[in-house]
Amino acid sequence: GAGVSQSPSNKVTEKGKDVELRCDPISGHTALYWYRQRLGQGLEFLIYFQGNSAPDKSGLPSDRFSAERTGESVSTLTIQRTQQEDSAVYLCASSLGRLNEQFFGPGTRLTVL
Amino acid sequence: QKEVEQDPGPLSVPEGAIVSLNCTYSNSAFQYFMWYRQYSRKGPELLMYTYSSGNKEDGRFTAQVDKSSKYISLFIRDSQPSDSATYLCAMSAADSNYQLIWGAGTKLIIKP
């Protein structure tokens, strides 16, 4: 079956603009994660969705970052008023649950000029 | 100090060599330890998963966890050029809702 897909694969934007990143998880996976990976660094947790439970937003770095997910389907990560330090690869992963293997998408490479 | 430390490399070895990759950590509550492999411009993929201390072997890969030293290792035997990638360790604990804490990754280059 299909894996996790993300779009766009690359996004170049100007400082101050808003961007929206999309993640399509594996069908049937109730858990969905967003991570940020800066160049040469490990993954930084942003947000976690589990079914219809309230999301764990503890990793969001500022109120410019938000994410939504309807049920067990697509999720969107929105960054408002982008800053140059937001430049990174944004990775989405899905799993059957928090203790299960996470399957990653290829990421969206965001460049803020 | 980061919770999980990992040498970024690059580590360059000849084909066929045994490779040793390591991570150290500071949080003694970590119980679940993982190694992921990430090829360039791809997402990470799970290689090995270990609970608590001990060894686990899967083909050419062996994962070791030493909780007393807060040290984990991944060994790759008979390394191949296709093993060239970045290897990330990750770990989690029940008291932090199993949120994965990641090392920065070690870039491995296997020379033919």
CSV table of C-alpha atoms in Angstrom, one decimal:
chain,number,residue,atom,x,y,z
A,1,GLY,CA,0.0,0.0,0.0
A,2,ALA,CA,1.0,3.6,-0.2
A,3,GLY,CA,3.2,5.1,2.4
A,4,VAL,CA,3.1,8.5,4.0
A,5,SER,CA,3.0,11.3,1.5
A,6,GLN,CA,3.8,15.0,1.9
A,7,SER,CA,3.3,18.0,-0.3
A,8,PRO,CA,4.8,20.2,-1.5
A,9,SER,CA,8.2,18.5,-1.6
A,10,ASN,CA,9.9,21.9,-1.7
A,11,LYS,CA,8.6,25.4,-0.7
A,12,VAL,CA,10.4,28.7,-1.1
A,13,THR,CA,8.7,31.6,0.5
A,14,GLU,CA,9.5,35.2,1.5
A,15,LYS,CA,9.8,36.2,5.1
A,16,GLY,CA,6.5,37.2,6.6
A,17,LYS,CA,4.4,35.0,4.3
A,18,ASP,CA,2.2,32.2,5.6
A,19,VAL,CA,2.8,28.6,4.4
A,20,GLU,CA,0.7,25.4,4.6
A,21,LEU,CA,2.2,21.9,4.5
A,22,ARG,CA,0.2,18.8,3.9
A,23,CYS,CA,0.6,15.2,5.2
A,24,ASP,CA,-1.4,12.1,4.0
A,25,PRO,CA,-0.8,9.3,6.5
A,26,ILE,CA,-1.0,5.6,6.0
A,27,SER,CA,-4.6,4.5,5.9
A,28,GLY,CA,-5.7,3.1,9.3
A,29,HIS,CA,-2.9,4.8,11.3
A,30,THR,CA,-4.5,6.7,14.1
A,31,ALA,CA,-1.4,8.5,15.3
A,32,LEU,CA,0.3,11.3,13.3
A,33,TYR,CA,3.3,13.3,14.1
A,34,TRP,CA,5.0,16.4,12.8
A,35,TYR,CA,8.7,17.0,13.2
A,36,ARG,CA,11.2,19.7,12.2
A,37,GLN,CA,14.7,18.8,11.1
A,38,ARG,CA,17.2,21.6,10.7
A,39,LEU,CA,20.4,21.0,8.7
A,40,GLY,CA,22.8,18.6,10.5
A,41,GLN,CA,20.4,18.2,13.5
A,42,GLY,CA,18.1,15.6,14.8
A,43,LEU,CA,14.4,15.6,14.6
A,44,GLU,CA,12.5,18.1,16.8
A,45,PHE,CA,9.0,17.1,17.8
A,46,LEU,CA,6.3,19.6,17.0
A,47,ILE,CA,2.9,18.0,17.5
A,48,TYR,CA,1.1,14.6,17.9
A,49,PHE,CA,-2.4,13.6,17.0
A,50,GLN,CA,-4.0,10.4,18.3
A,51,GLY,CA,-7.5,9.7,16.9
A,52,ASN,CA,-10.0,12.1,18.2
A,53,SER,CA,-8.1,13.0,21.4
A,54,ALA,CA,-6.8,16.4,22.0
A,55,PRO,CA,-3.4,16.8,20.2
A,56,ASP,CA,-0.1,17.1,22.1
A,57,LYS,CA,1.1,20.5,21.0
A,58,SER,CA,4.0,20.7,23.5
A,59,GLY,CA,6.6,20.9,20.8
A,60,LEU,CA,5.3,23.8,18.8
A,61,PRO,CA,8.0,26.5,19.0
A,62,SER,CA,5.7,29.6,18.9
A,63,ASP,CA,2.1,30.6,18.3
A,64,ARG,CA,3.0,31.1,14.6
A,65,PHE,CA,2.8,27.3,14.3
A,66,SER,CA,-0.5,25.4,14.2
A,67,ALA,CA,-1.7,22.1,12.9
A,68,GLU,CA,-5.0,20.5,12.2
A,69,ARG,CA,-6.1,16.9,11.5
A,70,THR,CA,-9.7,15.8,10.9
A,71,GLY,CA,-10.3,12.4,12.3
A,72,GLU,CA,-7.7,9.9,11.0
A,73,SER,CA,-7.1,11.6,7.7
A,74,VAL,CA,-5.0,14.4,6.2
A,75,SER,CA,-3.1,16.8,8.4
A,76,THR,CA,-1.9,20.4,7.6
A,77,LEU,CA,0.8,22.3,9.4
A,78,THR,CA,0.6,26.0,9.0
A,79,ILE,CA,3.3,28.5,9.8
A,80,GLN,CA,2.3,32.1,9.9
A,81,ARG,CA,4.5,35.1,9.3
A,82,THR,CA,7.5,32.9,8.4
A,83,GLN,CA,10.9,33.8,9.6
A,84,GLN,CA,14.3,32.7,8.2
A,85,GLU,CA,14.9,30.4,11.2
A,86,ASP,CA,11.8,28.4,10.1
A,87,SER,CA,13.9,27.1,7.2
A,88,ALA,CA,14.1,23.3,7.7
A,89,VAL,CA,12.7,20.0,6.5
A,90,TYR,CA,9.3,19.3,8.0
A,91,LEU,CA,8.7,15.6,8.4
A,92,CYS,CA,5.4,13.9,9.0
A,93,ALA,CA,5.1,10.4,10.4
A,94,SER,CA,2.1,8.1,11.1
A,95,SER,CA,1.8,5.0,13.3
A,96,LEU,CA,-0.8,2.6,14.7
A,97,GLY,CA,-0.2,4.1,18.2
A,98,ARG,CA,2.4,5.9,20.2
A,99,LEU,CA,4.5,2.7,20.9
A,100,ASN,CA,4.3,1.5,17.4
A,101,GLU,CA,6.8,2.0,14.6
A,102,GLN,CA,6.6,5.5,13.0
A,103,PHE,CA,6.5,5.6,9.2
A,104,PHE,CA,7.9,8.8,7.8
A,105,GLY,CA,7.1,10.8,4.7
A,106,PRO,CA,9.8,12.3,2.5
A,107,GLY,CA,9.4,15.7,4.1
A,108,THR,CA,8.8,19.2,2.9
A,109,ARG,CA,11.9,21.3,2.5
A,110,LEU,CA,11.0,24.9,3.5
A,111,THR,CA,13.3,27.8,2.6
A,112,VAL,CA,12.4,31.3,3.9
A,113,LEU,CA,14.2,34.0,2.1
B,1,GLN,CA,23.8,19.7,27.3
B,2,LYS,CA,21.5,17.8,24.9
B,3,GLU,CA,19.6,14.8,26.2
B,4,VAL,CA,21.0,12.6,23.5
B,5,GLU,CA,24.5,13.1,22.1
B,6,GLN,CA,25.6,11.6,18.8
B,7,ASP,CA,28.8,12.3,16.8
B,8,PRO,CA,27.7,13.8,13.5
B,9,GLY,CA,30.7,12.3,11.6
B,10,PRO,CA,31.1,11.8,8.7
B,11,LEU,CA,32.4,8.3,9.4
B,12,SER,CA,34.1,6.9,6.3
B,13,VAL,CA,35.1,3.2,6.1
B,14,PRO,CA,36.0,0.7,3.4
B,15,GLU,CA,33.4,-1.8,2.1
B,16,GLY,CA,33.3,-4.9,4.2
B,17,ALA,CA,34.4,-3.2,7.4
B,18,ILE,CA,32.6,-3.5,10.7
B,19,VAL,CA,31.0,-0.2,11.6
B,20,SER,CA,30.2,1.0,15.1
B,21,LEU,CA,27.8,3.9,15.7
B,22,ASN,CA,27.0,5.2,19.2
B,23,CYS,CA,24.8,7.5,21.2
B,24,THR,CA,25.0,8.6,24.8
B,25,TYR,CA,22.1,10.0,26.8
B,26,SER,CA,21.5,11.7,30.1
B,27,ASN,CA,17.9,10.6,31.1
B,28,SER,CA,17.9,7.4,33.0
B,29,ALA,CA,14.2,7.0,32.5
B,30,PHE,CA,14.6,6.1,28.8
B,31,GLN,CA,13.4,2.5,28.2
B,32,TYR,CA,12.9,2.3,24.5
B,33,PHE,CA,15.8,2.7,22.1
B,34,MET,CA,15.7,2.9,18.3
B,35,TRP,CA,18.0,3.3,15.4
B,36,TYR,CA,16.7,4.9,12.2
B,37,ARG,CA,18.4,5.1,8.8
B,38,GLN,CA,17.9,8.2,6.7
B,39,TYR,CA,19.0,8.4,3.1
B,40,SER,CA,19.5,11.8,1.5
B,41,ARG,CA,16.2,13.7,0.9
B,42,LYS,CA,14.2,10.8,2.4
B,43,GLY,CA,12.4,10.3,5.7
B,44,PRO,CA,14.0,8.2,8.4
B,45,GLU,CA,13.1,4.4,8.4
B,46,LEU,CA,13.3,2.2,11.5
B,47,LEU,CA,16.2,-0.2,11.5
B,48,MET,CA,16.3,-1.6,15.1
B,49,TYR,CA,14.2,-1.4,18.2
B,50,THR,CA,15.3,-2.4,21.7
B,51,TYR,CA,13.5,-2.3,25.0
B,52,SER,CA,15.7,-1.8,28.1
B,53,SER,CA,19.2,-3.3,28.2
B,54,GLY,CA,20.8,-6.0,26.1
B,55,ASN,CA,21.6,-7.0,22.6
B,56,LYS,CA,19.4,-7.5,19.5
B,57,GLU,CA,20.5,-8.9,16.2
B,58,ASP,CA,18.9,-8.6,12.8
B,59,GLY,CA,21.0,-9.8,9.8
B,60,ARG,CA,24.1,-7.7,9.6
B,61,PHE,CA,22.8,-5.3,12.2
B,62,THR,CA,23.3,-5.6,16.0
B,63,ALA,CA,21.9,-3.1,18.5
B,64,GLN,CA,23.3,-2.9,22.1
B,65,VAL,CA,22.0,-1.0,25.0
B,66,ASP,CA,24.0,-0.4,28.2
B,67,LYS,CA,21.7,1.4,30.6
B,68,SER,CA,24.2,1.5,33.4
B,69,SER,CA,26.5,3.6,31.2
B,70,LYS,CA,23.7,5.4,29.3
B,71,TYR,CA,25.2,4.3,26.1
B,72,ILE,CA,23.7,2.6,23.0
B,73,SER,CA,25.5,1.2,19.9
B,74,LEU,CA,24.6,0.0,16.4
B,75,PHE,CA,27.1,-2.4,14.7
B,76,ILE,CA,27.0,-3.1,11.0
B,77,ARG,CA,28.9,-6.1,9.8
B,78,ASP,CA,30.1,-6.6,6.2
B,79,SER,CA,29.2,-3.0,5.4
B,80,GLN,CA,28.0,-2.2,1.9
B,81,PRO,CA,28.0,1.0,-0.2
B,82,SER,CA,24.2,0.9,0.1
B,83,ASP,CA,24.6,1.3,3.9
B,84,SER,CA,25.8,4.9,3.2
B,85,ALA,CA,23.3,7.1,5.0
B,86,THR,CA,22.7,9.1,8.1
B,87,TYR,CA,22.0,6.9,11.2
B,88,LEU,CA,19.8,8.5,13.9
B,89,CYS,CA,19.3,7.1,17.4
B,90,ALA,CA,16.0,7.9,19.2
B,91,MET,CA,14.7,7.0,22.6
B,92,SER,CA,11.7,7.4,24.8
B,93,ALA,CA,10.3,6.9,28.3
B,94,ALA,CA,6.9,6.2,29.7
B,95,ASP,CA,7.0,9.2,32.0
B,96,SER,CA,7.2,11.6,28.9
B,97,ASN,CA,4.4,9.8,27.0
B,98,TYR,CA,6.9,7.9,24.9
B,99,GLN,CA,7.8,11.1,23.0
B,100,LEU,CA,10.9,10.3,20.9
B,101,ILE,CA,14.1,12.2,21.7
B,102,TRP,CA,16.5,12.2,18.8
B,103,GLY,CA,20.2,12.3,18.3
B,104,ALA,CA,21.6,14.6,15.6
B,105,GLY,CA,22.6,11.6,13.4
B,106,THR,CA,25.9,10.2,12.2
B,107,LYS,CA,26.6,10.4,8.5
B,108,LEU,CA,28.2,7.1,7.3
B,109,ILE,CA,30.1,6.7,4.1
B,110,ILE,CA,31.0,3.2,2.9
B,111,LYS,CA,33.8,3.4,0.2
B,112,PRO,CA,33.7,0.7,-2.5
